[in-house]
Short mmCIF file of C-alpha atoms in Angstrom, two decimals:
data_model
loop_
_atom_site.label_atom_id
_atom_site.label_comp_id
_atom_site.label_asym_id
_atom_site.label_seq_id
_atom_site.Cartn_x
_atom_site.Cartn_y
_atom_site.Cartn_z
CA MET A 1 75.86 8.35 88.56
CA SER A 2 73.68 10.16 86.04
CA THR A 3 73.38 9.09 82.41
CA PRO A 4 74.61 11.71 79.94
CA LYS A 5 71.81 13.29 77.93
CA THR A 6 71.69 12.67 74.19
CA PRO A 7 71.69 16.00 72.34
CA SER A 8 68.38 16.68 70.62
CA MET A 9 68.23 16.60 66.85
CA ARG A 10 68.14 20.04 65.26
CA VAL A 11 65.33 19.91 62.73
CA ALA A 12 62.99 22.31 60.97
CA GLN A 13 60.26 22.25 58.36
CA VAL A 14 59.51 25.36 56.30
CA GLU A 15 56.88 26.12 53.69
CA ARG A 16 57.11 29.26 51.55
CA ILE A 17 54.14 29.98 49.28
CA THR A 18 54.08 33.04 47.00
CA LYS A 19 52.55 33.90 43.62
CA GLU A 20 55.92 33.03 42.09
CA THR A 21 57.04 29.89 43.93
CA LYS A 22 55.76 27.12 46.16
CA ILE A 23 58.47 25.58 48.34
CA GLN A 24 58.64 22.89 51.02
CA ILE A 25 61.80 22.14 52.97
CA SER A 26 62.59 19.66 55.73
CA LEU A 27 66.07 19.92 57.27
CA SER A 28 68.02 18.11 59.94
CA LEU A 29 71.39 19.65 60.71
CA ASP A 30 72.44 16.39 62.35
CA GLY A 31 71.41 14.01 59.57
CA GLY A 32 69.21 11.04 60.31
CA ILE A 33 65.73 10.15 59.12
CA LEU A 34 63.32 12.73 57.69
CA ASP A 35 59.61 12.23 57.16
CA TYR A 36 58.25 12.83 53.69
CA LEU A 37 57.15 16.37 52.95
CA PRO A 38 53.37 16.73 53.41
CA SER A 39 51.22 16.36 50.33
CA THR A 40 49.51 19.52 49.07
CA ALA A 41 47.79 20.60 45.85
CA HIS A 42 50.80 22.77 44.96
CA PHE A 43 52.90 19.71 44.13
CA GLN A 44 50.44 17.50 42.27
CA GLY A 45 49.95 16.93 38.56
CA GLY A 46 53.05 14.99 37.52
CA LYS A 47 55.36 17.97 37.06
CA ILE A 48 57.38 17.03 40.15
CA PRO A 49 58.53 13.46 40.93
CA GLU A 50 57.14 11.57 43.90
CA GLN A 51 59.45 11.56 46.91
CA THR A 52 59.75 7.79 46.61
CA GLU A 53 61.42 8.21 43.19
CA GLU A 54 65.18 8.34 42.81
CA THR A 55 66.34 11.56 41.13
CA HIS A 56 69.66 13.11 40.12
CA ALA A 57 69.83 14.78 43.55
CA SER A 58 68.63 12.06 45.90
CA GLN A 59 70.82 9.92 48.13
CA THR A 60 70.20 7.75 51.18
CA SER A 61 72.85 6.40 53.52
CA GLN A 62 73.01 5.13 57.09
CA THR A 63 73.40 8.70 58.33
CA GLN A 64 71.66 10.94 55.78
CA GLN A 65 68.55 11.25 53.64
CA ILE A 66 68.70 13.72 50.74
CA TRP A 67 65.97 14.37 48.17
CA ILE A 68 65.99 17.61 46.19
CA TRP A 69 63.89 18.83 43.27
CA THR A 70 63.81 22.52 42.32
CA GLY A 71 63.30 22.12 38.57
CA ILE A 72 66.81 23.52 37.96
CA GLY A 73 69.24 20.65 37.58
CA PHE A 74 72.44 22.49 38.43
CA LEU A 75 70.87 24.10 41.49
CA ASP A 76 69.80 20.64 42.66
CA HIS A 77 73.38 19.45 42.16
CA MET A 78 74.82 22.27 44.30
CA LEU A 79 72.27 21.81 47.08
CA HIS A 80 72.99 18.08 47.04
CA ALA A 81 76.72 18.77 47.48
CA LEU A 82 76.01 21.30 50.24
CA SER A 83 73.79 18.97 52.26
CA LYS A 84 75.98 15.90 51.74
CA HIS A 85 79.21 17.48 52.92
CA ALA A 86 77.56 19.49 55.71
CA GLY A 87 76.17 16.25 57.16
CA TRP A 88 72.55 17.34 56.79
CA SER A 89 69.49 15.39 55.91
CA LEU A 90 67.46 17.52 53.51
CA ARG A 91 64.26 17.34 51.52
CA ILE A 92 63.37 20.16 49.12
CA ARG A 93 60.44 20.35 46.73
CA VAL A 94 59.86 23.44 44.57
CA ASN A 95 57.22 24.44 42.06
CA GLY A 96 58.48 27.70 40.58
CA ASP A 97 57.76 30.01 37.67
CA LEU A 98 60.51 28.63 35.47
CA ASP A 99 58.51 29.71 32.42
CA ILE A 100 59.81 33.20 33.27
CA ASP A 101 63.39 32.39 34.28
CA ASP A 102 65.40 30.86 37.12
CA HIS A 103 65.53 33.95 39.36
CA HIS A 104 62.49 33.55 41.63
CA THR A 105 62.96 29.80 42.04
CA THR A 106 66.62 30.12 43.01
CA GLU A 107 66.20 33.13 45.28
CA ASP A 108 63.18 31.77 47.11
CA THR A 109 64.75 28.33 47.55
CA PHE A 110 67.77 29.87 49.26
CA LEU A 111 65.56 32.15 51.38
CA ALA A 112 63.51 29.16 52.55
CA LEU A 113 66.63 27.07 53.19
CA GLY A 114 68.14 29.91 55.22
CA ALA A 115 64.97 30.17 57.29
CA ALA A 116 65.02 26.41 57.88
CA PHE A 117 68.69 26.57 58.90
CA SER A 118 68.06 29.32 61.45
CA GLN A 119 64.98 27.57 62.82
CA ALA A 120 66.77 24.24 63.16
CA LEU A 121 69.80 25.87 64.77
CA GLY A 122 67.63 27.37 67.51
CA ALA A 123 69.41 29.16 70.34
CA ARG A 124 72.95 29.89 69.16
CA THR A 125 74.60 28.70 72.33
CA GLY A 126 77.26 26.11 73.04
CA LEU A 127 78.38 26.07 69.42
CA ALA A 128 81.77 26.56 67.82
CA ARG A 129 80.20 29.59 66.06
CA PHE A 130 83.04 30.07 63.54
CA GLY A 131 83.89 27.73 60.72
CA TYR A 132 86.22 27.79 57.75
CA ALA A 133 87.25 25.38 55.05
CA TYR A 134 89.09 24.98 51.78
CA ALA A 135 87.73 22.54 49.22
CA PRO A 136 89.34 21.53 45.92
CA LEU A 137 87.75 20.04 42.85
CA ASP A 138 90.49 19.12 40.43
CA GLU A 139 92.01 22.45 39.31
CA ALA A 140 89.49 24.56 41.28
CA LEU A 141 90.02 25.65 44.87
CA SER A 142 87.58 27.55 47.08
CA ARG A 143 87.55 28.97 50.60
CA ALA A 144 84.51 29.59 52.83
CA VAL A 145 84.45 31.35 56.20
CA ILE A 146 81.26 31.55 58.27
CA ASP A 147 80.21 33.15 61.56
CA LEU A 148 76.86 32.31 63.18
CA SER A 149 76.76 35.98 64.13
CA ASN A 150 73.04 36.68 63.73
CA ARG A 151 74.24 39.66 61.66
CA PRO A 152 73.59 38.83 58.01
CA TYR A 153 76.41 39.70 55.64
CA PHE A 154 77.71 38.08 52.48
CA HIS A 155 80.69 38.58 50.22
CA GLY A 156 81.53 36.28 47.35
CA GLU A 157 84.11 36.15 44.58
CA PHE A 158 83.45 33.43 42.00
CA GLY A 159 85.04 34.59 38.75
CA PHE A 160 82.68 32.72 36.43
CA THR A 161 83.34 33.18 32.73
CA SER A 162 80.15 31.50 31.45
CA PRO A 163 76.72 33.09 31.82
CA MET A 164 75.00 29.75 32.44
CA LEU A 165 75.66 26.45 34.17
CA GLY A 166 73.01 24.17 32.71
CA THR A 167 69.79 26.15 33.14
CA LEU A 168 71.11 28.16 36.10
CA ASN A 169 72.34 31.70 35.50
CA THR A 170 75.73 31.98 37.19
CA GLN A 171 74.68 35.36 38.66
CA MET A 172 72.16 33.45 40.76
CA ILE A 173 74.85 31.56 42.66
CA GLU A 174 76.07 34.74 44.33
CA HIS A 175 72.52 36.07 44.72
CA GLY A 176 71.32 32.75 46.15
CA LEU A 177 74.08 32.56 48.76
CA ARG A 178 73.42 36.18 49.70
CA SER A 179 69.76 35.31 50.19
CA TRP A 180 70.68 32.25 52.27
CA SER A 181 73.00 34.32 54.48
CA GLN A 182 70.25 36.86 55.04
CA GLU A 183 67.69 34.36 56.28
CA ALA A 184 70.21 32.11 58.06
CA GLY A 185 71.54 35.08 60.05
CA VAL A 186 75.20 34.44 59.26
CA THR A 187 78.26 36.34 58.13
CA LEU A 188 79.62 34.49 55.12
CA HIS A 189 82.60 34.92 52.82
CA VAL A 190 83.05 32.56 49.87
CA ASP A 191 85.97 32.95 47.48
CA VAL A 192 86.96 30.81 44.52
CA ILE A 193 90.73 31.11 44.58
CA ARG A 194 91.40 29.45 41.22
CA GLY A 195 89.86 27.21 38.63
CA GLY A 196 89.53 26.92 34.87
CA ASN A 197 86.13 25.20 34.73
CA ASP A 198 83.02 27.02 35.98
CA HIS A 199 81.28 23.83 37.07
CA HIS A 200 84.31 22.99 39.20
CA ARG A 201 84.50 26.55 40.57
CA ALA A 202 80.88 26.45 41.71
CA GLU A 203 81.00 22.96 43.16
CA SER A 204 84.21 23.58 45.10
CA ALA A 205 82.59 26.73 46.55
CA PHE A 206 79.53 24.82 47.78
CA LYS A 207 81.69 22.05 49.22
CA ALA A 208 83.82 24.58 51.09
CA LEU A 209 80.66 26.20 52.44
CA ALA A 210 79.38 22.79 53.56
CA VAL A 211 82.51 21.89 55.51
CA ALA A 212 82.79 25.37 57.05
CA THR A 213 79.16 25.27 58.16
CA ARG A 214 79.56 21.77 59.62
CA GLY A 215 82.37 23.11 61.80
CA ALA A 216 80.51 26.23 62.90
CA ILE A 217 77.40 24.40 64.10
CA GLU A 218 79.37 21.78 66.03
CA ARG A 219 78.37 21.54 69.68
CA VAL A 220 81.25 22.31 72.07
CA GLY A 221 81.34 20.03 75.09
CA GLY A 222 81.33 21.83 78.44
CA ARG A 223 79.97 25.07 76.97
CA GLU A 224 76.30 24.11 76.83
CA GLY A 225 74.04 27.15 77.07
CA GLU A 226 76.97 29.57 76.69
CA VAL A 227 76.79 32.39 74.17
CA ILE A 228 80.14 32.48 72.40
CA SER A 229 80.41 36.26 72.33
CA THR A 230 82.04 38.99 74.41
CA LYS A 231 78.71 40.85 74.20
CA GLY A 232 76.88 37.97 75.84
CA VAL A 233 74.34 37.89 73.01
CA LEU A 234 74.21 37.12 69.30
#
């Protein structure tokens, strides 16, 4: 009698270096332990905390390791919620041109995270492929629907009434998720159905995305190696 094989961990490490931003990401879609991000000159000089330091967006449990620093507190908070409820382990370190504004840092962080997601996912076979979720946060309620289609598309309805959440322009939430969808190779719809507080609207949206994504990337027993598509390819 053969011993069942343990599924391999789906991990990726991405570095994105431009004139505007320097980004390192380590991602495990299945949680677990992550090595520290490698030390480079781009992240020295005291501007960015050491990875051994606890921050507002760091959390370690028996199943996950999360450490995030983008320089934009509210963005860190949303990425923390996304990784926690998706079941990921995630390390992100960003040195961006925040002296200009939050645009390049937010956009490039989502592009790099999307690339890491696609790389970690690997061959899109034997997976549930589709995922959807509703997530409330007090008076706010959001819905997310995702398809690991390999055909990037994004539509979002957020209804923010404030121009800023902390130091993050609320326009960048939609733009960031569009950027993530592009690099992740997914079809994604995120809708905030109701909510009177913009912080709650944003956080419920990211939590819905997290739970929907967790469902979509779930391995389906007995369908290993199968492309879940009538075309036979994604």
